[in-house]
Amino acid sequence: MKPKHNKAKRETTLNRGVSSLEEAQAWFARQSIEEIECVVPDLAGVARGKIMPVRKFLGTPSMNLPLAVFYQTITGDFPEFAGVVTAVQSDTDIFLTPDFATLAAVPWAQDPTAQVIHDAFHPDGRPVEEAPRQVLRRVLALYAEKGWVPIVAPEIEFYLVDKNTDPDYPLKPPIGRSGRPETGRQGYSISAVNEFDALFEDMYEYSERQGLEIDTLIHESGVAQMEINLRHGNPLELADQVFMFKRTIREVALEHEIYATFMAKPMASEPGSAMHIHQSIVDKDGKNLFSDKKGEETALFHGFIAGQQTYLPAIMAILAPYVNSYRRIAKDSGAPVNTQWGYDNRTCGLRVPPSDPANRRLENRIPSSDANPYLAIAASLAAGYLGMTQGLTPSDPVDTDASVAGVQLPRSLTESLKLFEQCEPLVEILGPIFCQAYDRVKQAEYETFMRTISPWEREFLLLNV
């Protein structure tokens, strides 16, 4: 049964963000906040950090964590540091400073609690290059030097699944309010969404109290697969919102005795989950640089498309960061498996949605929902930036089924990592230190996976080979 909440607390509207420690202090007082979660997103997009009383935070808002927090794998292990940082450096403290623009409530907490996302710095004041927020800031700074302002709008797909406490068993769809699980695909069905009305009411309430601007909610094509669209805006703010939303929907689902998962391919017979990224570039006055005065497509628009086409294979290790991610990138899977582009053609990896010239944009349909939002947005924008600055030209748009040509993207994490580490222009933009750290962490995760024997191997190899 869903736990009951304090009614007075539920009716309090809490918005996201203040501009200073002094404003934060007043905000804490108004909301009777007792604790604060000081978080920093790691390479996987997992919230790391500390929980402390508000009085301690107000006295010392900066906190220390070892640099190794950005080298931890999804399994909680650490890679070999040799050649990247020394063992001493990895255990040296870095300083985490709150970005007060991200201050928000933690609506699911039992006691009045706040959360704030931090940026990471070395003791000498240098930003920590391994930190995902810094990687995105680095890319945005390159755009700013050109007088360009990227605008993005992420769409995130996820599954609701029955509680699964034994990982040896496959996932199952959850029971809705009818008392029955979905047995067939209900794409865009309102009634299928209504099966989980209470859950989504809490999701919207919790999101509003954190200042997360959900635009739409739809049922996707998989069984109990949902998609939320966030309103377009500043890439760093939107990455923060995706990061916070993932925490939110997981917590809401747990309150309703089910799981929400962002695994790219959680069920073998169901479609995978994506994080589509809509992208446009404006100038300092807000004019869309993808359209000229006549409303026609510009050379910058074509360069942006060409950059995505050219560099998508090299950033697949970021857009599809786990072994499981590549189960989604398969022919006839429903996911785009190519670097083709087209007008309102969802079989292409790059889609130009219908719009007026002022809203012309490009949708990158390749990233999976398990990707770190900071890194996925940074990598996608980096590819577009290279295309614009290098004056690249895209291929002709495709108006037929682009999937018939087969899979044109890397099919494994190891293949993707090889392309990633060999792509010098991307390494320069994203930062050599980050790229080394990311590569080392992903290699370690792959080795961990290879130590696990799958049911397929036991079924088909045990007695047949």
XYZ file of C-alpha atoms in Angstrom:
465
model
C 0.000 0.000 0.000
C 1.158 3.520 -0.796
C 2.408 5.337 2.342
C 0.425 8.334 3.513
C 2.039 11.761 3.427
C 1.742 14.727 5.726
C -1.124 16.707 4.147
C 0.239 20.099 5.150
C 3.619 19.282 3.630
C 2.027 18.105 0.375
C 0.166 21.399 -0.043
C 3.340 23.487 0.248
C 4.680 24.644 -3.119
C 8.475 24.777 -3.237
C 10.255 26.264 -6.239
C 13.752 25.590 -7.461
C 16.681 27.928 -7.060
C 17.975 30.947 -5.178
C 20.910 33.204 -5.985
C 22.994 33.210 -2.791
C 23.680 31.591 0.572
C 21.734 34.387 2.273
C 18.666 33.711 0.141
C 19.069 30.003 0.817
C 19.070 30.655 4.558
C 15.777 32.545 4.275
C 14.368 29.814 2.026
C 15.293 27.126 4.587
C 13.595 29.111 7.332
C 10.371 29.636 5.372
C 10.090 25.943 4.598
C 11.323 24.694 8.004
C 14.017 22.652 6.231
C 16.017 20.499 8.638
C 18.387 18.555 6.373
C 20.010 19.046 3.020
C 21.293 16.548 0.462
C 24.510 17.894 -1.066
C 24.803 15.994 -4.334
C 27.130 15.802 -7.314
C 26.353 13.727 -10.440
C 29.066 11.140 -11.166
C 29.984 9.673 -14.561
C 26.933 7.391 -14.487
C 24.602 10.209 -13.452
C 24.294 8.720 -9.951
C 23.840 11.214 -7.114
C 26.898 11.106 -4.861
C 27.509 13.372 -1.882
C 26.586 13.944 1.734
C 23.489 14.573 3.830
C 23.910 17.123 6.603
C 21.889 19.320 8.968
C 21.041 22.705 7.510
C 22.891 24.508 10.318
C 26.130 22.744 9.353
C 25.576 23.509 5.662
C 25.016 27.206 6.376
C 28.280 27.301 8.307
C 30.337 25.508 5.639
C 28.375 25.197 2.360
C 31.379 23.708 0.554
C 32.094 20.015 1.143
C 34.977 17.669 0.403
C 34.973 14.312 -1.375
C 37.835 12.312 -2.881
C 38.495 12.731 -6.610
C 37.790 8.999 -6.963
C 34.054 9.754 -6.798
C 34.352 10.468 -10.544
C 36.122 7.150 -11.168
C 33.605 4.840 -9.507
C 31.963 2.318 -11.814
C 28.253 1.527 -11.851
C 29.045 -1.604 -9.807
C 30.778 0.465 -7.123
C 34.280 -0.628 -8.094
C 37.233 1.443 -9.279
C 39.387 0.981 -12.391
C 43.150 0.876 -12.518
C 44.272 4.474 -12.009
C 47.771 4.018 -13.470
C 48.357 6.327 -16.421
C 45.402 8.551 -15.548
C 45.925 9.704 -11.954
C 48.072 8.362 -9.150
C 46.574 6.433 -6.260
C 47.375 9.399 -4.026
C 45.649 11.853 -6.379
C 42.563 9.677 -6.643
C 42.130 9.801 -2.875
C 42.877 13.525 -2.600
C 40.015 15.783 -1.596
C 38.254 17.980 -4.111
C 35.961 20.836 -3.102
C 32.288 20.780 -4.001
C 30.546 24.147 -4.166
C 26.735 24.418 -4.267
C 25.025 25.836 -7.321
C 22.203 27.615 -5.514
C 20.197 27.826 -8.744
C 19.496 24.101 -8.261
C 18.254 24.318 -4.662
C 14.962 22.461 -4.321
C 12.876 20.392 -1.957
C 13.130 16.619 -1.630
C 9.378 15.936 -1.728
C 9.626 12.227 -0.894
C 11.656 12.742 2.295
C 9.979 11.959 5.617
C 11.325 15.141 7.243
C 11.571 18.586 5.568
C 14.653 18.153 3.375
C 16.310 20.112 0.577
C 18.753 19.156 -2.176
C 21.348 21.154 -4.070
C 23.669 20.136 -6.921
C 27.353 20.953 -6.529
C 30.227 21.787 -8.882
C 33.649 20.257 -8.280
C 36.965 22.130 -7.968
C 40.556 21.274 -7.155
C 42.161 22.976 -4.105
C 43.819 25.515 -6.440
C 40.433 26.543 -7.874
C 40.601 24.633 -11.177
C 37.366 22.906 -12.215
C 37.512 19.111 -11.982
C 37.536 18.061 -15.650
C 36.132 14.608 -14.880
C 32.897 16.103 -13.474
C 29.996 15.738 -15.955
C 28.643 19.218 -15.234
C 32.056 20.648 -16.064
C 32.209 18.680 -19.330
C 28.931 20.296 -20.401
C 30.092 23.737 -19.235
C 33.261 23.281 -21.301
C 31.233 22.651 -24.474
C 28.858 25.540 -23.752
C 31.836 27.867 -23.319
C 32.955 27.061 -26.872
C 29.525 28.018 -28.163
C 29.604 31.231 -26.107
C 32.914 32.230 -27.711
C 31.138 32.156 -31.073
C 28.141 34.093 -29.782
C 26.004 30.973 -30.096
C 23.482 29.784 -27.498
C 22.345 26.131 -27.662
C 18.757 25.277 -26.752
C 17.773 21.695 -25.985
C 14.651 19.743 -25.053
C 15.117 16.161 -23.822
C 12.512 13.409 -24.098
C 13.066 10.528 -21.682
C 11.529 7.072 -21.977
C 11.297 4.638 -19.063
C 9.479 1.508 -17.976
C 7.338 0.840 -14.970
C 7.980 -2.739 -13.846
C 6.941 -5.043 -11.059
C 9.348 -5.224 -8.122
C 12.250 -7.501 -8.995
C 14.344 -8.526 -6.001
C 16.146 -11.403 -7.718
C 18.127 -10.268 -10.787
C 18.131 -13.825 -12.179
C 14.443 -13.451 -13.039
C 13.172 -11.395 -16.020
C 11.240 -8.200 -15.405
C 7.443 -8.188 -15.573
C 4.950 -5.339 -16.145
C 3.335 -4.025 -12.957
C -0.273 -4.365 -11.845
C -2.327 -1.238 -12.532
C -5.488 -0.002 -10.827
C -7.556 -2.557 -12.786
C -5.702 -5.336 -10.974
C -4.229 -6.606 -14.225
C -0.905 -6.027 -15.966
C -0.690 -4.884 -19.574
C -0.579 -7.850 -21.927
C -0.306 -5.988 -25.230
C 1.363 -2.819 -26.389
C -0.718 0.283 -25.750
C 1.202 3.046 -27.539
C -0.287 6.517 -26.884
C -3.152 5.001 -24.891
C -4.718 7.353 -22.344
C -6.408 4.520 -20.469
C -3.079 2.675 -20.134
C -1.571 5.772 -18.524
C -4.640 6.081 -16.291
C -3.843 2.624 -14.901
C -1.185 4.453 -12.862
C -3.036 7.719 -12.204
C -2.092 7.894 -8.538
C 1.585 7.404 -9.336
C 1.601 10.092 -12.017
C -0.318 12.539 -9.836
C 2.479 12.200 -7.282
C 5.076 12.479 -10.052
C 3.603 15.776 -11.241
C 3.292 17.104 -7.696
C 6.848 16.169 -6.765
C 8.157 17.570 -10.037
C 6.337 20.860 -9.545
C 7.703 21.224 -6.040
C 11.219 20.856 -7.470
C 10.624 23.250 -10.367
C 10.848 20.485 -12.979
C 8.945 21.624 -16.057
C 7.303 18.540 -17.518
C 5.698 19.364 -20.845
C 3.891 16.143 -21.737
C 3.480 12.536 -20.577
C 2.616 9.757 -23.016
C 2.471 5.974 -23.073
C 5.150 4.666 -25.411
C 4.952 1.494 -27.509
C 6.345 -0.926 -24.905
C 4.292 -2.585 -22.164
C 4.079 -0.010 -19.328
C 6.665 2.115 -21.142
C 6.239 5.859 -20.633
C 7.840 9.021 -21.984
C 8.050 12.487 -20.474
C 9.044 15.561 -22.433
C 10.722 18.510 -20.751
C 10.317 22.078 -21.964
C 13.171 23.481 -24.021
C 15.816 25.681 -22.462
C 19.416 26.060 -21.342
C 21.330 22.752 -21.735
C 22.815 22.774 -18.218
C 19.443 23.514 -16.629
C 17.776 20.783 -18.677
C 20.497 18.256 -17.794
C 19.924 19.136 -14.127
C 16.200 18.567 -14.611
C 16.710 15.149 -16.218
C 19.061 14.204 -13.380
C 16.485 15.292 -10.794
C 13.563 13.742 -12.655
C 15.203 10.328 -12.744
C 15.564 10.429 -8.967
C 11.980 11.625 -8.640
C 10.225 8.962 -10.713
C 12.233 6.183 -9.079
C 11.200 7.413 -5.635
C 7.557 7.875 -6.634
C 7.457 4.376 -8.125
C 8.882 2.875 -4.934
C 6.158 4.590 -2.927
C 3.683 2.757 -5.149
C 5.457 -0.587 -4.651
C 6.855 -0.845 -8.192
C 10.076 0.120 -9.970
C 10.790 2.756 -12.596
C 13.791 1.843 -14.750
C 15.857 3.740 -17.306
C 17.664 0.626 -18.545
C 18.018 0.907 -22.305
C 16.618 -2.594 -22.905
C 15.023 -3.973 -19.728
C 12.859 -6.644 -21.388
C 13.937 -8.788 -24.334
C 10.568 -8.767 -26.099
C 9.877 -5.052 -25.648
C 11.305 -1.930 -27.353
C 14.242 -0.143 -25.805
C 14.097 3.229 -24.069
C 15.668 6.372 -25.520
C 16.550 9.895 -24.457
C 15.894 11.950 -27.574
C 17.553 15.382 -27.590
C 16.022 18.238 -29.590
C 18.673 20.852 -30.406
C 18.722 24.330 -31.884
C 21.181 27.232 -31.780
C 20.211 30.884 -31.318
C 22.201 34.104 -31.194
C 22.374 36.466 -28.203
C 19.091 38.045 -29.327
C 17.319 34.697 -29.474
C 17.229 34.402 -33.276
C 17.393 30.831 -34.535
C 20.659 30.418 -36.466
C 19.256 27.406 -38.307
C 16.963 29.731 -40.334
C 17.807 32.786 -42.432
C 15.729 35.944 -42.906
C 13.659 34.216 -45.576
C 13.006 31.241 -43.309
C 15.277 28.973 -45.323
C 17.792 26.509 -43.874
C 21.241 27.944 -43.232
C 24.757 26.628 -43.767
C 25.094 26.435 -39.974
C 22.066 24.129 -39.837
C 23.548 21.841 -42.462
C 26.927 21.964 -40.724
C 25.294 20.999 -37.415
C 23.583 18.016 -39.072
C 26.823 16.971 -40.784
C 28.737 17.169 -37.500
C 26.223 14.825 -35.885
C 26.459 12.439 -38.829
C 30.255 12.461 -38.749
C 30.823 12.138 -35.019
C 27.842 10.099 -33.771
C 29.770 6.803 -34.023
C 32.607 8.280 -31.925
C 30.264 9.479 -29.152
C 28.258 6.246 -28.970
C 30.235 5.271 -25.858
C 28.558 8.251 -24.159
C 25.134 7.999 -25.817
C 24.991 4.223 -25.186
C 27.190 3.801 -22.102
C 26.551 0.196 -21.010
C 26.623 -3.301 -22.465
C 22.833 -3.373 -22.182
C 22.557 -0.156 -24.238
C 23.571 -2.016 -27.397
C 20.691 -4.456 -27.094
C 18.546 -1.487 -28.149
C 20.732 -0.747 -31.211
C 19.561 -3.648 -33.350
C 17.881 -3.965 -36.740
C 14.073 -4.220 -36.558
C 14.168 -3.062 -32.932
C 12.270 0.169 -33.591
C 15.294 2.212 -32.563
C 17.237 4.227 -35.163
C 20.468 2.413 -36.034
C 21.996 4.848 -38.510
C 23.421 8.348 -38.928
C 21.009 9.316 -41.695
C 18.824 12.401 -41.421
C 15.401 13.255 -42.760
C 12.364 15.457 -42.395
C 9.971 13.960 -39.838
C 11.465 10.532 -40.537
C 11.708 8.524 -37.341
C 13.651 5.710 -39.013
C 16.604 8.120 -39.196
C 18.986 8.646 -36.313
C 18.648 12.399 -36.925
C 15.169 13.828 -37.449
C 14.085 17.348 -38.391
C 10.652 17.736 -36.751
C 7.937 19.785 -38.461
C 8.158 23.404 -37.323
C 8.116 27.006 -38.439
C 11.516 28.614 -39.230
C 11.809 30.201 -35.783
C 11.656 26.768 -34.146
C 13.768 24.793 -36.644
C 15.707 22.126 -34.749
C 17.363 18.736 -35.044
C 16.383 15.741 -32.941
C 19.137 13.293 -32.034
C 17.273 9.994 -31.614
C 20.309 7.828 -30.852
C 20.930 8.314 -27.067
C 19.485 5.678 -24.772
C 17.687 6.580 -21.572
C 20.517 5.145 -19.443
C 22.906 7.867 -20.646
C 24.181 10.526 -18.271
C 22.174 13.607 -19.379
C 25.089 16.021 -18.874
C 27.434 13.928 -20.974
C 24.896 12.994 -23.657
C 23.920 16.635 -24.221
C 27.576 17.730 -24.131
C 28.644 15.071 -26.640
C 25.755 15.754 -29.019
C 26.372 19.511 -28.950
C 30.116 18.912 -29.393
C 29.434 16.924 -32.571
C 27.234 19.705 -33.924
C 29.820 22.327 -32.999
C 32.526 20.487 -34.913
C 30.272 20.257 -37.943
C 29.577 23.995 -37.895
C 33.175 25.092 -37.277
C 34.621 22.630 -39.780
C 32.097 23.591 -42.449
C 30.949 20.008 -42.972
C 28.233 19.105 -45.479
C 25.544 16.530 -44.683
C 24.388 13.727 -46.919
C 21.070 14.082 -48.722
C 17.995 13.729 -46.494
C 16.282 10.337 -46.504
C 12.536 10.107 -47.109
C 12.325 6.299 -47.160
C 12.919 3.666 -44.486
C 16.499 4.359 -43.389
C 16.690 1.110 -41.429
C 16.828 -1.048 -44.564
C 20.542 -0.275 -44.906
C 21.182 -2.139 -41.661
C 23.009 -1.082 -38.521
C 25.511 1.690 -39.224
C 26.495 2.376 -35.621
C 28.884 0.508 -33.289
C 27.261 -2.649 -31.942
C 29.266 -3.028 -28.738
C 30.695 -0.948 -25.932
C 34.251 -2.006 -26.758
C 33.874 -0.971 -30.406
C 32.415 2.371 -29.320
C 35.208 3.019 -26.830
C 37.813 2.400 -29.516
C 36.216 5.017 -31.782
C 35.809 7.394 -28.833
C 39.419 7.330 -27.695
C 40.737 7.673 -31.259
C 38.645 10.745 -32.164
C 41.052 13.612 -31.452
C 38.652 16.509 -32.218
C 36.120 15.190 -29.698
C 38.766 14.446 -27.094
C 39.974 18.041 -27.391
C 36.474 19.485 -26.970
C 35.305 17.218 -24.144
C 38.682 17.330 -22.378
C 41.523 14.774 -22.450
C 41.414 14.170 -18.697
C 37.678 13.458 -18.762
C 38.009 11.211 -21.819
C 40.760 9.167 -20.163
C 38.722 8.785 -16.989
C 35.559 7.869 -18.876
C 37.334 5.312 -21.034
C 38.989 3.703 -18.013
C 35.696 3.451 -16.083
C 33.840 1.955 -19.041
C 36.599 -0.578 -19.709
C 36.386 -1.653 -16.066
C 32.593 -2.030 -16.280
C 32.946 -4.176 -19.387
C 35.439 -6.466 -17.649
C 33.005 -6.860 -14.749
C 30.248 -7.805 -17.170
C 32.466 -10.401 -18.844
C 32.819 -12.213 -15.517
C 29.079 -12.949 -15.530
C 27.762 -16.055 -17.304
C 24.358 -15.411 -18.882
C 21.337 -17.759 -19.041
C 21.744 -17.844 -22.860
C 25.195 -19.370 -22.470
C 23.939 -21.990 -20.038
C 20.946 -22.798 -22.243
C 22.707 -23.174 -25.592
C 26.331 -23.942 -24.777
C 26.206 -26.085 -21.662
C 25.301 -29.375 -23.382
C 25.669 -28.549 -27.097
C 29.285 -27.542 -27.626
